[in-house]
Amino acid sequence: MDTKDSGTNKTRRRLIQGSLAAPAVLTVSSASAASVSSFGRCLVNQKQQPTAFFIEESKLSTDNWLRKDVPVSQWKLKGQNPVWFYWDPGRREFVRLSEPLANGLNLWDMKKAGWESTGATSRRWALVWVDSDNGARYRVMQVMQPSGYQATTKSCYTSLIKA
């Protein structure tokens, strides 16, 4: 290495030393913000809607929606076929699996109308609502779409979960 410093080298060295002493302001993007942004884009890109709110486990392999395992029970009204219901804690009503968006029944009204539990219980997979603004799962399973929430696919939701 040449020990003689030319004018250009001195200037360059001074510039480098000065830049190292200057405070630097760096903006680092938040990983969670990027994830929410990606999640939002995923929601916007979704064109299909889920076919059913409740499905049986055998249909999970063909379903790409985010779902939760929920208990269901069977009730019978005299002279009619048994009906499967889900107790919706958000609405505080029994909801028919065949008509989840219809009006539900509270236990008092069911008993008054003559509904009786058959004692049969099972499990179904129900849609999980996700907040489209921040990707948070809805806290209580609820069959009615909460305001600001929508069902999402597993792939959209898993892009938001830490590995």
PDB file of C-alpha atoms in Angstrom:
ATOM      1  CA  MET A   1       0.000   0.000   0.000  1.00  0.00           C
ATOM      2  CA  ASP A   2       1.280   3.435  -0.878  1.00  0.00           C
ATOM      3  CA  THR A   3       2.134   5.472   2.233  1.00  0.00           C
ATOM      4  CA  LYS A   4       1.898   8.743   0.324  1.00  0.00           C
ATOM      5  CA  ASP A   5      -1.594  10.212   0.523  1.00  0.00           C
ATOM      6  CA  SER A   6      -2.777  11.976  -2.516  1.00  0.00           C
ATOM      7  CA  GLY A   7      -5.279  14.829  -2.154  1.00  0.00           C
ATOM      8  CA  THR A   8      -8.113  12.648  -3.402  1.00  0.00           C
ATOM      9  CA  ASN A   9      -7.450   9.952  -0.806  1.00  0.00           C
ATOM     10  CA  LYS A  10      -7.326  12.513   2.047  1.00  0.00           C
ATOM     11  CA  THR A  11     -10.616  14.013   0.951  1.00  0.00           C
ATOM     12  CA  ARG A  12     -12.188  10.584   0.652  1.00  0.00           C
ATOM     13  CA  ARG A  13     -10.906   9.529   4.069  1.00  0.00           C
ATOM     14  CA  ARG A  14     -12.247  12.729   5.680  1.00  0.00           C
ATOM     15  CA  LEU A  15     -15.638  12.192   4.031  1.00  0.00           C
ATOM     16  CA  ILE A  16     -15.848   8.597   5.289  1.00  0.00           C
ATOM     17  CA  GLN A  17     -14.786   9.541   8.828  1.00  0.00           C
ATOM     18  CA  GLY A  18     -17.297  12.390   8.881  1.00  0.00           C
ATOM     19  CA  SER A  19     -20.134  10.171   7.711  1.00  0.00           C
ATOM     20  CA  LEU A  20     -19.406   7.673  10.471  1.00  0.00           C
ATOM     21  CA  ALA A  21     -19.672  10.384  13.109  1.00  0.00           C
ATOM     22  CA  ALA A  22     -22.989  11.773  11.824  1.00  0.00           C
ATOM     23  CA  PRO A  23     -26.131  10.430  13.537  1.00  0.00           C
ATOM     24  CA  ALA A  24     -28.177   8.177  11.309  1.00  0.00           C
ATOM     25  CA  VAL A  25     -31.952   7.886  11.397  1.00  0.00           C
ATOM     26  CA  LEU A  26     -33.138   4.544  10.125  1.00  0.00           C
ATOM     27  CA  THR A  27     -36.725   3.512   9.641  1.00  0.00           C
ATOM     28  CA  VAL A  28     -37.311  -0.176  10.027  1.00  0.00           C
ATOM     29  CA  SER A  29     -40.684  -1.423   8.908  1.00  0.00           C
ATOM     30  CA  SER A  30     -42.647  -3.381  11.474  1.00  0.00           C
ATOM     31  CA  ALA A  31     -42.990  -7.079  10.710  1.00  0.00           C
ATOM     32  CA  SER A  32     -46.509  -7.078  12.177  1.00  0.00           C
ATOM     33  CA  ALA A  33     -47.523  -4.116  10.011  1.00  0.00           C
ATOM     34  CA  ALA A  34     -46.199  -5.880   6.927  1.00  0.00           C
ATOM     35  CA  SER A  35     -48.058  -9.016   7.950  1.00  0.00           C
ATOM     36  CA  VAL A  36     -51.359  -7.155   8.444  1.00  0.00           C
ATOM     37  CA  SER A  37     -50.847  -5.432   5.105  1.00  0.00           C
ATOM     38  CA  SER A  38     -50.232  -8.799   3.470  1.00  0.00           C
ATOM     39  CA  PHE A  39     -53.288 -10.229   5.242  1.00  0.00           C
ATOM     40  CA  GLY A  40     -55.403  -7.307   4.019  1.00  0.00           C
ATOM     41  CA  ARG A  41     -54.246  -7.904   0.448  1.00  0.00           C
ATOM     42  CA  CYS A  42     -55.087 -11.585   0.840  1.00  0.00           C
ATOM     43  CA  LEU A  43     -58.622 -10.684   1.970  1.00  0.00           C
ATOM     44  CA  VAL A  44     -59.078  -8.303  -0.952  1.00  0.00           C
ATOM     45  CA  ASN A  45     -57.913 -10.985  -3.373  1.00  0.00           C
ATOM     46  CA  GLN A  46     -60.467 -13.498  -2.120  1.00  0.00           C
ATOM     47  CA  LYS A  47     -63.231 -13.828  -4.653  1.00  0.00           C
ATOM     48  CA  GLN A  48     -65.060 -16.902  -3.387  1.00  0.00           C
ATOM     49  CA  GLN A  49     -67.364 -17.114  -0.391  1.00  0.00           C
ATOM     50  CA  PRO A  50     -67.690 -20.103   1.935  1.00  0.00           C
ATOM     51  CA  THR A  51     -70.422 -22.521   0.912  1.00  0.00           C
ATOM     52  CA  ALA A  52     -71.590 -23.440   4.415  1.00  0.00           C
ATOM     53  CA  PHE A  53     -71.096 -22.077   7.905  1.00  0.00           C
ATOM     54  CA  PHE A  54     -71.039 -25.525   9.553  1.00  0.00           C
ATOM     55  CA  ILE A  55     -69.465 -28.583   7.929  1.00  0.00           C
ATOM     56  CA  GLU A  56     -68.675 -32.118   8.993  1.00  0.00           C
ATOM     57  CA  GLU A  57     -65.114 -33.278   9.532  1.00  0.00           C
ATOM     58  CA  SER A  58     -65.237 -35.414   6.378  1.00  0.00           C
ATOM     59  CA  LYS A  59     -65.547 -32.235   4.289  1.00  0.00           C
ATOM     60  CA  LEU A  60     -62.549 -30.467   5.868  1.00  0.00           C
ATOM     61  CA  SER A  61     -60.132 -31.801   3.282  1.00  0.00           C
ATOM     62  CA  THR A  62     -61.941 -29.960   0.476  1.00  0.00           C
ATOM     63  CA  ASP A  63     -62.568 -26.806   2.493  1.00  0.00           C
ATOM     64  CA  ASN A  64     -59.947 -24.041   2.597  1.00  0.00           C
ATOM     65  CA  TRP A  65     -61.630 -21.756   5.154  1.00  0.00           C
ATOM     66  CA  LEU A  66     -60.413 -21.098   8.687  1.00  0.00           C
ATOM     67  CA  ARG A  67     -62.673 -23.201  10.910  1.00  0.00           C
ATOM     68  CA  LYS A  68     -63.053 -24.161  14.560  1.00  0.00           C
ATOM     69  CA  ASP A  69     -64.262 -27.433  16.026  1.00  0.00           C
ATOM     70  CA  VAL A  70     -67.546 -26.753  17.891  1.00  0.00           C
ATOM     71  CA  PRO A  71     -69.977 -28.972  19.842  1.00  0.00           C
ATOM     72  CA  VAL A  72     -73.529 -29.458  18.531  1.00  0.00           C
ATOM     73  CA  SER A  73     -76.562 -31.163  20.033  1.00  0.00           C
ATOM     74  CA  GLN A  74     -79.681 -32.767  18.631  1.00  0.00           C
ATOM     75  CA  TRP A  75     -83.187 -31.670  19.616  1.00  0.00           C
ATOM     76  CA  LYS A  76     -86.583 -32.976  18.590  1.00  0.00           C
ATOM     77  CA  LEU A  77     -89.993 -31.367  18.369  1.00  0.00           C
ATOM     78  CA  LYS A  78     -92.879 -33.833  18.793  1.00  0.00           C
ATOM     79  CA  GLY A  79     -93.924 -35.308  15.470  1.00  0.00           C
ATOM     80  CA  GLN A  80     -90.919 -33.935  13.566  1.00  0.00           C
ATOM     81  CA  ASN A  81     -87.465 -35.158  12.605  1.00  0.00           C
ATOM     82  CA  PRO A  82     -84.578 -34.353  14.984  1.00  0.00           C
ATOM     83  CA  VAL A  83     -82.645 -31.141  14.303  1.00  0.00           C
ATOM     84  CA  TRP A  84     -78.988 -30.344  15.048  1.00  0.00           C
ATOM     85  CA  PHE A  85     -78.323 -27.097  16.957  1.00  0.00           C
ATOM     86  CA  TYR A  86     -75.238 -25.136  17.959  1.00  0.00           C
ATOM     87  CA  TRP A  87     -75.300 -23.066  21.158  1.00  0.00           C
ATOM     88  CA  ASP A  88     -74.044 -19.656  20.039  1.00  0.00           C
ATOM     89  CA  PRO A  89     -72.503 -17.876  23.053  1.00  0.00           C
ATOM     90  CA  GLY A  90     -72.330 -14.577  21.149  1.00  0.00           C
ATOM     91  CA  ARG A  91     -76.062 -14.555  20.480  1.00  0.00           C
ATOM     92  CA  ARG A  92     -76.984 -16.664  23.538  1.00  0.00           C
ATOM     93  CA  GLU A  93     -79.252 -18.783  21.381  1.00  0.00           C
ATOM     94  CA  PHE A  94     -79.514 -22.232  19.865  1.00  0.00           C
ATOM     95  CA  VAL A  95     -78.947 -21.949  16.132  1.00  0.00           C
ATOM     96  CA  ARG A  96     -80.029 -24.565  13.580  1.00  0.00           C
ATOM     97  CA  LEU A  97     -77.074 -25.949  11.664  1.00  0.00           C
ATOM     98  CA  SER A  98     -79.234 -25.971   8.537  1.00  0.00           C
ATOM     99  CA  GLU A  99     -80.103 -22.242   8.911  1.00  0.00           C
ATOM    100  CA  PRO A 100     -77.333 -20.513  10.887  1.00  0.00           C
ATOM    101  CA  LEU A 101     -78.398 -16.993   9.884  1.00  0.00           C
ATOM    102  CA  ALA A 102     -82.065 -17.491  10.830  1.00  0.00           C
ATOM    103  CA  ASN A 103     -83.416 -16.424  14.207  1.00  0.00           C
ATOM    104  CA  GLY A 104     -82.181 -18.674  16.983  1.00  0.00           C
ATOM    105  CA  LEU A 105     -84.049 -19.982  20.005  1.00  0.00           C
ATOM    106  CA  ASN A 106     -83.207 -19.542  23.653  1.00  0.00           C
ATOM    107  CA  LEU A 107     -83.586 -22.520  25.965  1.00  0.00           C
ATOM    108  CA  TRP A 108     -86.754 -21.131  27.583  1.00  0.00           C
ATOM    109  CA  ASP A 109     -88.518 -20.720  24.218  1.00  0.00           C
ATOM    110  CA  MET A 110     -87.393 -24.174  23.076  1.00  0.00           C
ATOM    111  CA  LYS A 111     -88.782 -25.858  26.203  1.00  0.00           C
ATOM    112  CA  LYS A 112     -92.010 -23.835  25.981  1.00  0.00           C
ATOM    113  CA  ALA A 113     -92.495 -24.856  22.324  1.00  0.00           C
ATOM    114  CA  GLY A 114     -92.013 -28.543  23.198  1.00  0.00           C
ATOM    115  CA  TRP A 115     -88.443 -29.139  22.013  1.00  0.00           C
ATOM    116  CA  GLU A 116     -86.690 -31.985  23.833  1.00  0.00           C
ATOM    117  CA  SER A 117     -83.034 -32.935  23.741  1.00  0.00           C
ATOM    118  CA  THR A 118     -82.413 -36.363  22.223  1.00  0.00           C
ATOM    119  CA  GLY A 119     -79.147 -36.529  24.166  1.00  0.00           C
ATOM    120  CA  ALA A 120     -77.161 -36.921  20.957  1.00  0.00           C
ATOM    121  CA  THR A 121     -74.085 -34.734  20.613  1.00  0.00           C
ATOM    122  CA  SER A 122     -71.520 -34.350  17.868  1.00  0.00           C
ATOM    123  CA  ARG A 123     -68.889 -31.952  16.518  1.00  0.00           C
ATOM    124  CA  ARG A 124     -68.986 -29.695  13.484  1.00  0.00           C
ATOM    125  CA  TRP A 125     -66.456 -27.299  11.978  1.00  0.00           C
ATOM    126  CA  ALA A 126     -67.650 -23.697  11.949  1.00  0.00           C
ATOM    127  CA  LEU A 127     -66.227 -20.646  10.206  1.00  0.00           C
ATOM    128  CA  VAL A 128     -64.004 -18.382  12.259  1.00  0.00           C
ATOM    129  CA  TRP A 129     -64.512 -14.680  11.702  1.00  0.00           C
ATOM    130  CA  VAL A 130     -61.378 -12.575  11.375  1.00  0.00           C
ATOM    131  CA  ASP A 131     -61.025  -8.828  11.801  1.00  0.00           C
ATOM    132  CA  SER A 132     -60.155  -7.522   8.345  1.00  0.00           C
ATOM    133  CA  ASP A 133     -58.303  -4.515   9.812  1.00  0.00           C
ATOM    134  CA  ASN A 134     -55.812  -6.267  12.062  1.00  0.00           C
ATOM    135  CA  GLY A 135     -56.222 -10.007  11.537  1.00  0.00           C
ATOM    136  CA  ALA A 136     -57.349 -10.753  15.105  1.00  0.00           C
ATOM    137  CA  ARG A 137     -59.584 -13.780  15.540  1.00  0.00           C
ATOM    138  CA  TYR A 138     -63.060 -13.022  16.796  1.00  0.00           C
ATOM    139  CA  ARG A 139     -63.075 -13.837  20.514  1.00  0.00           C
ATOM    140  CA  VAL A 140     -66.391 -15.718  20.684  1.00  0.00           C
ATOM    141  CA  MET A 141     -67.568 -18.105  18.000  1.00  0.00           C
ATOM    142  CA  GLN A 142     -70.607 -16.455  16.500  1.00  0.00           C
ATOM    143  CA  VAL A 143     -72.743 -17.417  13.530  1.00  0.00           C
ATOM    144  CA  MET A 144     -73.703 -13.877  12.590  1.00  0.00           C
ATOM    145  CA  GLN A 145     -70.917 -11.922  10.934  1.00  0.00           C
ATOM    146  CA  PRO A 146     -69.719  -9.326  13.441  1.00  0.00           C
ATOM    147  CA  SER A 147     -69.339  -5.815  12.076  1.00  0.00           C
ATOM    148  CA  GLY A 148     -65.891  -5.332  10.541  1.00  0.00           C
ATOM    149  CA  TYR A 149     -65.175  -9.056  10.447  1.00  0.00           C
ATOM    150  CA  GLN A 150     -65.187 -11.580   7.637  1.00  0.00           C
ATOM    151  CA  ALA A 151     -64.449 -15.221   7.089  1.00  0.00           C
ATOM    152  CA  THR A 152     -61.015 -15.884   5.700  1.00  0.00           C
ATOM    153  CA  THR A 153     -59.156 -18.778   4.174  1.00  0.00           C
ATOM    154  CA  LYS A 154     -56.607 -20.786   6.119  1.00  0.00           C
ATOM    155  CA  SER A 155     -53.829 -19.576   3.829  1.00  0.00           C
ATOM    156  CA  CYS A 156     -54.668 -15.907   4.477  1.00  0.00           C
ATOM    157  CA  TYR A 157     -54.873 -16.425   8.219  1.00  0.00           C
ATOM    158  CA  THR A 158     -51.735 -18.553   8.514  1.00  0.00           C
ATOM    159  CA  SER A 159     -49.740 -15.797   6.817  1.00  0.00           C
ATOM    160  CA  LEU A 160     -50.442 -13.817   9.996  1.00  0.00           C
ATOM    161  CA  ILE A 161     -49.384 -16.447  12.537  1.00  0.00           C
ATOM    162  CA  LYS A 162     -45.846 -16.529  13.952  1.00  0.00           C
ATOM    163  CA  ALA A 163     -43.863 -19.584  12.944  1.00  0.00           C
TER     164      ALA A 163
END
